[in-house]
Amino acid sequence: MSSRRELANAIRALSMDAVQKAKSGHPGAPMGMADIAEVLWNDHMKHNPANPKWADRDRFILSNGHGSMLIYSLLHLTGYSLSMDDLKNFRQLHSKTPGHPEYGYTDGVETTTGPLGQGITNGVGMALAERTLAGQFNRPGHNVVDHHTYVFMGDGCMMEGISHEACALAGTLGLGKLIAFWDDNGISIDGHVDNWFTDDTPKRFEAYGWHVVRGVDGHDAEAINKAIHEAKSVNDKPTLICCKTVIGYGAPNLCGSHDCHGAPLGDDEIAATRENLGWKYEPFVIPDEVYQGWDAKAKGSDAEKHWSDKFAAYKKEHPELAAEFERRAIKGELPANWKQVADDFIKAVNDKAETIASRKASQNSIQGYSAALPEFLGGSADLTPSNLTNWKEAKAITNTVADGNYLSYGVREFGMSAIMNGVSLHGGFIPFGGTFLMFSEYARNALRMAALMKIRTIFVYTHDSIGLGEDGPTHQPVEQIATLRMIPNMSLWRPCDAVESAVAWRQAIEKKSGPSCLIFSRQNLAHMNRDAEQLANIARGAYVLKDCAGAPDAIIIATGSEVELAMKAADELSGTGKKIRVVSMPNTGAFDAQDAAYKEAVLPAACTKRVAVEAGVTGAWYKYVGLNGKVIGLDRFGESAPAGQLFKEFGFTVDNVVKAVESLI
């Protein structure tokens, strides 16, 4: 039977061999953390390689994702569908082993990591989801939700600001099923971290409210095992296990140095490492006894069967709860009555014909849909009264309330966004959270990660333009909408009234293959009258809101608060005999995805006289108006003044739109 050290050395060998074959990669972290990984995965991890999506599995996150050969080695050795050929294709085109772990590419990879700090933050989201799901579904004698979230992270994750945001909140909430391992090897790309990272990290985490296990020898299996047992015994606090390790452990000439952080060891050093470790096998060769020591298939099958038996007993005693758990946490389906609920709500909003701010219309939509969607998990980054992301039945999540559905994230826009990604990845919830549109800038990389992973996270942004007024240019978004639209797989909605707001929310809820940004106004927006066809066409991203008899002389395209401006300008122009069409375009991406016939019906090629109106940067709109069209927008920063004065100052007036159209025709 293989020793623990030999099992860990299999990780070291595979990692250095794969990096060497790829001629790029990071061997140091996998070699340094191999002993920790061996103890965790062989003695503590609850998982089933035959069913990577088992609902009650433990979650494992490699936050320092550059060390990706660590998780690939673990998945291969324990029996996941990751072959030796896959390891040999490390970092190659279309392989299942990309340079950083990518969700959706490889069974067992729970989240995409690499941008440091986001993995631990996703882990906070997963631990939050686990505790909240347990609070909502577990009943006395029936703990059907009962698993841990384990996170590996290095000095880089500790330095990134997002980890401070997330870990402070995790401590406040008392997420006891979250266990993080700090790979304290004292090395980053620039060398020894002593010159730029001298935090007393254990004290910092204790101040956050974490349980901290200090001074663990990361190469001593017994010490690691003892630390994990201690962490699992603490139920009211997350735990940080501080593991002192040697980067590149086993490499006789490069270990302990940044030289093994992000480059292959080289043939000579690999040969010396093999000798030093006593690893006598050829590259990419693992002996049967080592495979047997790692194989988790039988143990995983038994663990899942034990859970299935527990769930069967739960289902017998609580059939309705069990059915709801299966819908939400296993199948990830919307309720059977969802379509009818959404149809009825949108019709009711249309019939009501309210003139309200779209942020209020958003809140009404949350309220209207929430009864059908107990999986809603809302929140705001300390702006709930402004974002209006709460609803009447919302129940605050705290360190003592585990069955809530609303979280005040504090002033942590980036942390909130990546935590929501973790909640979405965990399953069982539809997370959404709000802040001002301007502060999407703080959260940008988490939005990109949601889009990269194609997960349903809903980002709610209010105060969408110079319309927020007196707070001035520091808070007035100008370029944000345009750049958010540029993120691949991101669906961005900027509705013009309460009806478009309700449709936007519905589309975001129904889109399981990617995130959405919902952009709402501070100021009131007038209701737009629509017939049934127009109502149905909102979901297509753009539609004819006002038309004329025959071919139009000009088309005005607008979004959000500027749609009312376009409608009034069209009325004035129509009074002078001009034939004007108004197109509301709340989602450019959805419109771009329509077939050619529909796009031609909305924006006929024969009508080249086009004006676009949006209170933001203008560049992207020339795609729709043509180089000879006109765009009324804002290619400069705003000013501090009442909103009405600002719109007039920057040309967002009926008269200016009329003049722009007249200049073309």
XYZ file of C-alpha atoms in Angstrom:
665
model
C 0.000 0.000 0.000
C 1.351 3.414 -0.971
C 2.367 5.839 1.757
C 0.755 9.247 2.078
C 3.929 10.865 0.792
C 3.966 8.644 -2.278
C 0.327 9.506 -2.996
C 1.203 13.198 -2.714
C 4.248 12.691 -4.911
C 1.947 11.494 -7.680
C 0.532 15.029 -7.766
C 4.014 16.490 -7.850
C 5.118 14.221 -10.678
C 2.031 14.792 -12.818
C 2.229 18.535 -12.249
C 5.859 18.952 -13.183
C 5.527 16.572 -16.164
C 2.443 18.313 -17.588
C 3.956 21.772 -17.214
C 7.182 20.578 -18.817
C 5.317 19.027 -21.771
C 3.236 22.192 -22.259
C 6.375 24.331 -21.956
C 4.359 26.652 -19.679
C 2.492 26.619 -16.407
C 2.938 26.813 -12.657
C 4.457 23.733 -11.012
C 5.391 25.368 -7.688
C 1.965 25.588 -6.042
C 0.816 22.023 -6.871
C 4.090 20.614 -5.604
C 3.890 22.713 -2.442
C 0.242 21.928 -1.650
C 0.266 18.253 -2.623
C 0.422 16.974 0.950
C -2.491 19.153 2.051
C -4.532 18.022 -0.947
C -3.789 14.359 -0.275
C -5.094 14.510 3.291
C -8.152 16.576 2.393
C -9.238 14.513 -0.609
C -8.497 11.093 0.815
C -9.704 11.584 4.394
C -12.299 14.355 4.350
C -13.765 15.260 0.969
C -17.302 13.965 0.402
C -17.680 13.573 -3.348
C -18.525 11.045 -6.020
C -16.400 10.993 -9.195
C -19.223 9.156 -10.980
C -21.663 12.005 -10.257
C -19.837 15.348 -10.101
C -23.151 17.200 -9.710
C -24.404 15.321 -6.651
C -26.263 17.983 -4.706
C -24.769 17.293 -1.255
C -21.137 16.928 -2.324
C -18.428 18.976 -0.676
C -17.211 21.817 -2.867
C -13.491 22.252 -3.542
C -12.087 25.488 -4.962
C -8.535 26.160 -6.076
C -8.564 29.928 -5.625
C -4.913 30.169 -6.644
C -6.013 28.802 -9.997
C -2.640 29.194 -11.677
C -1.731 25.973 -9.869
C -4.331 24.176 -11.986
C -2.345 20.957 -12.344
C -3.111 20.348 -8.672
C -6.845 20.018 -9.280
C -6.379 18.213 -12.590
C -4.125 15.668 -10.879
C -6.649 15.210 -8.080
C -9.542 14.707 -10.475
C -7.597 12.223 -12.581
C -6.272 10.233 -9.644
C -9.583 10.001 -7.755
C -11.507 8.727 -10.786
C -13.212 11.626 -12.551
C -13.537 11.577 -16.341
C -10.163 13.188 -16.876
C -7.756 10.870 -18.647
C -3.986 10.784 -18.744
C -4.214 12.021 -22.329
C -6.132 15.022 -20.998
C -3.263 15.741 -18.609
C -0.799 15.421 -21.476
C -2.834 18.054 -23.333
C -2.452 20.564 -20.506
C -2.813 24.133 -21.801
C -3.502 22.980 -25.367
C -6.321 24.141 -27.657
C -9.764 22.768 -26.726
C -8.343 20.500 -24.024
C -10.176 19.690 -20.790
C -7.130 20.998 -18.915
C -6.845 24.711 -19.724
C -4.201 26.890 -18.086
C -6.571 27.928 -15.311
C -9.487 25.734 -14.142
C -12.620 26.565 -16.120
C -16.134 25.716 -15.003
C -17.907 23.654 -17.641
C -14.740 22.271 -19.222
C -13.839 19.637 -16.656
C -16.064 17.553 -14.384
C -15.243 18.390 -10.779
C -14.127 21.971 -11.402
C -16.650 23.958 -9.360
C -15.712 27.444 -10.557
C -13.378 29.232 -12.922
C -10.406 30.593 -11.009
C -7.257 32.493 -11.819
C -8.099 36.140 -11.137
C -6.853 35.953 -7.565
C -9.250 36.421 -4.674
C -12.336 35.474 -6.625
C -12.119 31.757 -5.837
C -12.274 32.317 -2.090
C -15.100 34.788 -2.684
C -17.012 32.243 -4.772
C -16.394 29.877 -1.861
C -18.061 32.327 0.513
C -21.041 32.320 -1.859
C -21.160 28.537 -1.936
C -20.957 28.312 1.855
C -23.683 30.956 2.111
C -25.847 28.952 -0.290
C -25.239 25.733 1.649
C -26.211 27.277 4.960
C -29.245 29.061 3.534
C -30.467 25.996 1.655
C -30.040 23.965 4.846
C -32.006 26.588 6.756
C -34.831 26.455 4.253
C -35.025 22.682 3.761
C -33.530 20.740 6.677
C -35.942 19.522 9.303
C -35.386 17.824 12.675
C -33.809 14.448 12.008
C -33.396 15.215 8.307
C -30.206 17.026 7.345
C -30.384 16.655 3.577
C -28.136 19.690 3.084
C -24.917 19.126 5.010
C -21.650 19.694 3.192
C -18.467 21.746 3.418
C -16.786 24.217 1.100
C -12.996 23.855 1.001
C -10.788 26.524 -0.539
C -7.073 26.544 -1.299
C -5.548 30.001 -1.592
C -2.125 31.564 -1.701
C -0.509 34.843 -0.749
C -1.875 36.482 -3.905
C -5.471 35.750 -2.897
C -4.714 37.167 0.536
C -3.414 40.405 -0.975
C -6.295 41.019 -3.388
C -8.854 43.412 -1.936
C -11.826 41.245 -2.837
C -10.697 38.559 -0.389
C -10.838 41.126 2.416
C -14.398 42.078 1.416
C -15.613 38.503 1.264
C -13.771 37.039 4.238
C -14.907 39.837 6.530
C -18.526 39.136 5.564
C -18.044 35.379 5.936
C -16.858 35.917 9.496
C -19.766 38.207 10.298
C -22.243 35.642 8.994
C -20.532 32.787 10.846
C -20.282 30.442 7.848
C -19.039 27.437 9.785
C -18.945 25.031 6.834
C -16.319 27.149 5.042
C -12.732 25.929 5.530
C -9.885 27.735 3.777
C -6.256 26.660 3.529
C -3.658 29.409 3.244
C -0.602 28.201 1.340
C 1.875 30.302 3.268
C 4.987 29.770 1.181
C 6.181 33.384 1.253
C 6.698 33.521 -2.517
C 4.997 35.382 -5.345
C 6.103 36.228 -8.881
C 8.376 39.060 -7.799
C 10.118 36.872 -5.238
C 9.942 36.709 -1.444
C 6.847 38.581 -0.273
C 8.506 40.075 2.844
C 8.977 43.415 1.103
C 5.314 43.913 0.161
C 3.152 41.576 2.262
C 3.769 41.729 6.002
C 0.204 41.482 7.341
C -0.336 39.492 10.476
C -2.769 37.392 8.471
C -3.952 35.104 11.291
C -4.805 38.130 13.453
C -6.612 39.730 10.528
C -8.813 36.675 10.077
C -9.439 36.421 13.803
C -10.573 40.041 13.660
C -12.985 39.066 10.866
C -14.506 36.489 13.212
C -12.823 33.400 11.772
C -11.484 30.445 13.699
C -7.772 30.279 12.873
C -5.506 27.249 13.091
C -1.966 28.592 13.128
C 1.414 27.147 12.336
C 0.458 23.949 10.525
C 3.312 22.176 8.758
C 1.892 21.821 5.257
C 4.080 18.772 4.626
C 3.073 16.868 7.788
C 0.017 14.729 7.042
C -0.778 14.153 10.711
C -0.694 17.875 11.499
C -2.864 18.663 8.463
C -5.379 15.985 9.397
C -5.595 17.270 12.968
C -6.159 20.828 11.720
C -8.997 19.753 9.415
C -10.691 17.828 12.208
C -10.436 20.922 14.393
C -11.906 23.088 11.635
C -14.834 20.726 11.117
C -15.597 20.798 14.842
C -16.189 24.569 14.754
C -19.731 25.157 13.513
C -20.270 28.857 14.129
C -17.216 30.323 12.371
C -15.387 29.776 9.115
C -11.884 28.414 9.592
C -8.536 29.453 8.159
C -5.855 26.776 8.327
C -2.455 28.423 8.019
C -0.138 25.959 6.292
C 3.561 26.699 6.073
C 4.797 25.107 2.859
C 7.742 25.111 0.512
C 6.883 26.113 -3.037
C 8.088 23.506 -5.515
C 8.571 20.969 -2.706
C 10.891 18.201 -3.832
C 12.775 20.149 -6.484
C 16.279 20.199 -4.971
C 17.584 23.353 -6.661
C 14.441 25.420 -7.264
C 12.183 24.764 -4.280
C 11.515 27.764 -2.048
C 12.165 30.150 -4.933
C 10.000 32.171 -7.308
C 11.916 30.451 -10.108
C 9.521 27.487 -9.834
C 6.378 29.590 -9.532
C 5.445 30.123 -13.141
C 7.822 28.210 -15.389
C 8.696 24.589 -16.182
C 11.370 23.093 -13.971
C 13.421 21.862 -16.924
C 14.495 18.309 -17.754
C 17.530 18.285 -15.483
C 15.648 19.590 -12.442
C 12.780 17.179 -13.065
C 15.229 14.274 -13.125
C 16.799 15.523 -9.910
C 13.341 15.912 -8.346
C 12.396 12.359 -9.223
C 15.531 11.135 -7.517
C 15.026 13.407 -4.526
C 11.430 12.225 -4.029
C 12.219 8.595 -4.746
C 9.716 8.690 -7.601
C 11.088 6.031 -9.944
C 8.427 6.142 -12.654
C 8.554 7.610 -16.156
C 6.681 10.813 -17.033
C 2.890 10.380 -16.908
C 3.154 6.903 -15.418
C 1.247 6.170 -12.205
C 1.587 2.672 -10.713
C -1.523 0.677 -9.912
C -0.979 0.780 -6.168
C -0.930 4.591 -6.254
C -4.136 4.664 -8.296
C -5.681 2.299 -5.759
C -4.647 4.600 -2.933
C -6.388 7.516 -4.602
C -9.461 5.833 -6.110
C -12.577 7.501 -4.658
C -15.244 5.865 -6.821
C -16.392 3.195 -4.355
C -16.253 5.532 -1.368
C -18.072 8.228 -3.348
C -20.780 5.836 -4.472
C -21.338 4.714 -0.892
C -21.510 8.316 0.324
C -24.083 9.266 -2.282
C -26.140 6.140 -1.601
C -26.156 6.970 2.109
C -27.414 10.451 1.255
C -30.017 9.059 -1.163
C -31.356 6.853 1.601
C -31.557 9.888 3.895
C -33.331 11.851 1.187
C -35.829 9.031 0.624
C -36.754 9.138 4.316
C -37.017 12.929 4.119
C -39.221 12.657 1.036
C -41.546 10.256 2.801
C -41.998 12.585 5.762
C -41.853 15.920 3.878
C -42.986 15.215 0.304
C -43.677 18.821 -0.689
C -40.343 20.070 0.617
C -38.551 17.198 -1.100
C -40.221 17.972 -4.411
C -39.244 21.610 -4.099
C -35.659 20.658 -3.235
C -35.477 18.423 -6.285
C -36.794 21.226 -8.499
C -34.461 23.879 -7.163
C -31.272 22.140 -6.057
C -31.116 19.059 -8.275
C -32.898 19.875 -11.539
C -32.539 23.654 -11.428
C -35.935 24.141 -13.031
C -38.335 27.060 -12.738
C -41.745 26.327 -11.171
C -44.348 24.617 -13.348
C -46.593 27.684 -13.120
C -43.807 30.154 -13.929
C -44.919 31.024 -17.465
C -48.467 31.754 -16.324
C -47.243 33.856 -13.378
C -44.952 35.892 -15.634
C -47.573 36.349 -18.344
C -50.172 37.496 -15.817
C -47.797 39.887 -14.085
C -46.614 41.569 -17.290
C -50.219 41.969 -18.466
C -51.166 43.505 -15.115
C -48.264 45.979 -15.302
C -49.236 46.917 -18.848
C -52.866 47.431 -17.844
C -51.896 49.555 -14.842
C -49.963 51.985 -17.075
C -47.958 53.591 -14.241
C -45.495 56.437 -14.589
C -42.793 55.465 -12.090
C -39.023 55.225 -11.884
C -37.788 52.002 -13.428
C -35.968 51.198 -10.156
C -39.424 51.174 -8.524
C -40.766 49.137 -11.431
C -37.907 46.719 -10.766
C -38.939 46.388 -7.144
C -42.523 45.786 -8.240
C -41.270 43.044 -10.549
C -39.304 41.416 -7.734
C -42.424 41.565 -5.596
C -44.611 40.210 -8.386
C -42.348 37.269 -9.180
C -41.118 36.442 -5.672
C -44.147 34.400 -4.570
C -43.488 31.983 -7.435
C -39.726 31.988 -6.914
C -38.700 30.986 -3.386
C -35.221 30.510 -4.882
C -34.736 34.293 -5.060
C -31.723 35.349 -2.986
C -31.545 39.124 -3.185
C -29.312 41.791 -1.774
C -27.595 45.117 -2.160
C -24.189 46.622 -1.490
C -25.487 48.974 1.214
C -27.994 50.686 -1.094
C -31.241 48.810 -0.491
C -33.367 51.978 -0.054
C -31.947 53.332 -3.325
C -31.701 50.149 -5.392
C -35.095 48.901 -4.142
C -33.955 45.287 -4.348
C -35.997 44.150 -1.365
C -39.618 43.017 -1.237
C -42.320 42.747 1.412
C -41.669 39.136 2.361
C -37.873 39.390 2.183
C -36.180 37.917 5.240
C -32.758 39.170 6.230
C -29.907 36.668 6.420
C -27.736 37.198 9.506
C -25.356 35.156 11.611
C -28.376 33.815 13.508
C -30.929 33.623 10.682
C -30.069 30.835 8.267
C -33.344 30.519 6.344
C -33.553 34.063 4.982
C -33.471 35.251 1.383
C -32.012 38.765 1.504
C -28.478 39.852 2.336
C -27.091 43.288 3.085
C -23.583 42.888 1.654
C -22.236 46.166 3.007
C -20.149 48.448 0.810
C -18.626 45.516 -1.067
C -19.636 45.729 -4.736
C -16.905 43.403 -6.023
C -17.314 40.992 -3.135
C -21.096 40.922 -3.548
C -20.835 40.152 -7.243
C -18.389 37.257 -6.850
C -20.310 35.916 -3.832
C -23.436 35.875 -6.008
C -21.484 33.923 -8.616
C -20.683 31.360 -5.931
C -24.348 31.153 -4.931
C -25.333 30.613 -8.556
C -22.680 27.926 -9.014
C -23.783 26.111 -5.873
C -27.342 25.752 -7.086
C -30.740 26.094 -5.471
C -30.962 29.883 -5.803
C -31.326 32.699 -8.305
C -29.066 35.398 -6.849
C -29.413 39.095 -7.570
C -27.811 42.130 -6.000
C -27.830 45.852 -6.536
C -25.673 48.940 -6.506
C -25.435 52.159 -8.504
C -24.514 51.610 -12.135
C -21.373 53.695 -11.631
C -20.047 51.135 -9.181
C -20.271 48.272 -11.630
C -16.695 49.443 -12.217
C -15.644 48.034 -8.858
C -17.243 44.699 -9.719
C -16.266 44.401 -13.381
C -14.113 41.289 -13.223
C -16.769 39.325 -11.358
C -19.256 40.215 -14.097
C -16.781 39.003 -16.684
C -16.303 35.753 -14.764
C -20.072 35.190 -14.616
C -20.230 35.649 -18.383
C -17.218 33.392 -18.942
C -18.813 30.661 -16.838
C -22.254 31.163 -18.446
C -24.042 31.233 -15.112
C -27.279 32.932 -14.095
C -26.292 35.843 -11.879
C -28.465 38.950 -12.021
C -26.713 42.286 -11.506
C -29.128 45.119 -10.700
C -27.880 48.649 -11.404
C -29.865 51.786 -10.617
C -29.192 55.512 -11.074
C -28.356 54.846 -14.676
C -27.311 58.228 -16.104
C -26.924 61.958 -15.540
C -30.535 61.610 -14.406
C -29.282 60.981 -10.863
C -28.458 64.675 -10.802
C -26.742 66.465 -7.960
C -24.312 63.699 -6.960
C -22.344 64.747 -10.008
C -19.889 63.094 -12.386
C -18.353 60.789 -9.758
C -21.706 59.002 -9.603
C -23.039 59.620 -13.126
C -22.344 56.671 -15.450
C -21.385 57.623 -18.991
C -19.406 54.768 -20.515
C -20.634 51.923 -18.278
C -23.643 50.740 -20.287
C -21.656 50.614 -23.526
C -18.792 48.657 -21.999
C -21.059 46.237 -20.145
C -22.756 45.488 -23.465
C -19.357 44.528 -24.837
C -18.894 41.602 -22.419
C -19.519 38.380 -24.384
C -22.563 36.446 -23.159
C -23.744 39.332 -20.960
C -27.382 40.300 -21.448
C -27.966 43.977 -20.690
C -31.432 45.502 -20.391
C -32.160 49.216 -20.112
C -35.967 49.432 -19.969
C -37.957 52.549 -20.785
C -40.899 51.966 -18.442
C -42.482 49.557 -15.976
C -43.560 47.120 -18.689
C -40.102 46.774 -20.210
C -38.739 46.433 -16.648
C -41.041 43.477 -15.969
C -40.005 41.844 -19.242
C -36.321 42.452 -18.487
C -36.644 40.717 -15.134
C -38.443 37.798 -16.737
C -35.762 37.382 -19.377
C -32.982 37.497 -16.766
C -34.748 34.858 -14.673
C -35.283 32.576 -17.659
C -31.742 32.919 -19.018
C -29.866 29.986 -17.470
C -26.887 30.233 -19.829
C -25.439 33.522 -18.676
C -25.686 36.622 -16.485
C -27.781 39.743 -16.950
C -27.363 43.408 -16.112
C -30.634 45.200 -15.400
C -30.229 48.961 -15.687
C -32.805 51.182 -13.966
C -33.481 54.896 -13.562
C -33.749 57.077 -10.512
C -36.303 59.382 -12.144
C -39.882 58.607 -13.167
C -40.451 57.210 -16.660
C -43.738 57.548 -18.504
C -45.757 54.470 -19.458
C -45.699 53.625 -23.157
C -48.832 52.281 -24.794
C -48.404 49.019 -26.692
C -50.515 46.478 -28.509
C -50.141 42.743 -27.970
C -47.569 42.345 -30.756
C -45.401 45.125 -29.367
C -45.653 43.622 -25.903
C -44.475 40.263 -27.223
C -41.620 41.842 -29.167
C -39.977 43.519 -26.146
C -38.181 40.242 -25.420
C -36.596 40.416 -28.883
C -34.462 43.329 -27.729
C -35.866 46.027 -30.030
C -39.255 46.675 -31.533
C -41.286 49.364 -33.263
C -42.926 51.385 -30.509
C -44.385 54.088 -32.755
C -44.864 53.749 -36.477
C -46.116 55.731 -39.422
C -48.080 55.056 -42.583
C -45.820 53.710 -45.309
C -42.039 53.782 -45.354
C -40.579 56.056 -42.663
C -38.648 59.193 -43.550
C -36.510 58.650 -40.472
C -36.108 56.283 -37.536
C -35.367 57.343 -33.970
C -33.798 54.629 -31.778
C -33.715 55.094 -28.014
C -33.368 53.278 -24.704
C -34.436 53.888 -21.123
C -35.454 57.400 -20.126
C -34.650 58.695 -23.605
C -37.504 56.716 -25.210
C -40.036 59.259 -23.947
C -37.904 61.986 -25.509
C -37.907 60.136 -28.831
C -41.676 59.676 -28.713
C -42.292 63.377 -28.094
C -39.906 64.352 -30.874
C -41.671 61.945 -33.227
C -45.032 63.494 -32.347
C -43.688 66.967 -33.121
C -42.155 65.856 -36.408
C -45.312 64.006 -37.398
C -47.205 67.248 -36.921
C -45.133 68.756 -39.715
C -45.900 65.910 -42.100
C -42.771 63.828 -41.473
C -43.143 60.058 -41.289
C -41.247 58.950 -38.200
C -40.716 55.526 -36.668
C -39.578 55.124 -33.048
C -37.719 51.973 -32.074
C -37.251 51.119 -28.411
C -34.086 49.029 -28.043
C -33.795 47.884 -24.415
C -31.357 45.061 -25.242
C -28.992 45.456 -28.198
C -27.603 41.942 -27.819
C -31.027 40.309 -27.913
C -31.884 42.307 -31.027
C -28.604 41.352 -32.702
C -29.489 37.689 -32.141
C -32.759 37.955 -34.086
C -33.113 36.635 -37.619
C -32.467 38.891 -40.579
C -36.163 39.207 -41.429
C -37.076 40.576 -38.022
C -34.156 43.000 -37.956
C -35.136 44.249 -41.400
C -38.742 44.695 -40.246
C -37.597 46.893 -37.353
C -34.722 48.737 -39.033
C -35.316 48.530 -42.798
C -32.144 48.987 -44.805
C -33.932 51.392 -47.150
C -34.344 53.926 -44.346
C -30.862 55.329 -43.798
C -31.993 58.449 -41.961
C -31.538 57.375 -38.366
C -30.945 59.038 -35.010
C -30.074 57.213 -31.785
C -30.639 58.760 -28.369
C -29.026 57.462 -25.180
C -27.501 59.361 -22.274
C -24.083 57.748 -22.591
C -21.119 57.422 -24.921
C -22.032 57.391 -28.581
C -19.549 55.145 -30.406
C -21.437 51.839 -30.457
C -24.638 53.395 -31.757
C -23.202 53.999 -35.220
C -23.684 50.266 -35.753
C -27.419 50.994 -35.887
C -27.600 54.487 -37.385
C -24.770 54.144 -39.911
C -21.833 56.470 -40.378
C -24.129 59.139 -41.801
C -26.636 58.869 -38.987
C -26.643 60.942 -35.820
C -26.263 59.992 -32.178
C -27.384 62.215 -29.329
C -25.312 61.042 -26.411
C -22.652 62.062 -23.950
C -18.960 61.731 -24.784
C -17.809 63.629 -21.724
C -18.356 63.442 -17.979
C -21.415 65.028 -16.394
C -21.937 67.831 -13.904
C -23.494 68.303 -10.492
C -26.953 69.830 -10.896
C -30.625 68.858 -10.818
C -31.399 66.226 -13.440
C -33.708 68.436 -15.488
C -31.009 71.060 -15.908
C -28.454 68.441 -16.893
C -30.576 66.884 -19.620
C -31.120 70.335 -21.091
C -27.438 71.268 -20.721
C -26.288 68.171 -22.605
C -28.841 68.324 -25.404
C -31.344 65.716 -24.290
C -34.340 67.799 -25.310
C -37.202 67.319 -27.734
C -36.004 70.309 -29.729
C -32.506 68.855 -30.129
C -33.817 65.472 -31.268
C -36.157 67.178 -33.736
C -33.279 69.240 -35.153
C -31.098 66.133 -35.492
C -33.782 64.336 -37.476
C -34.528 67.381 -39.616
C -30.844 67.739 -40.465
C -30.971 64.286 -42.065
C -34.208 64.619 -44.006
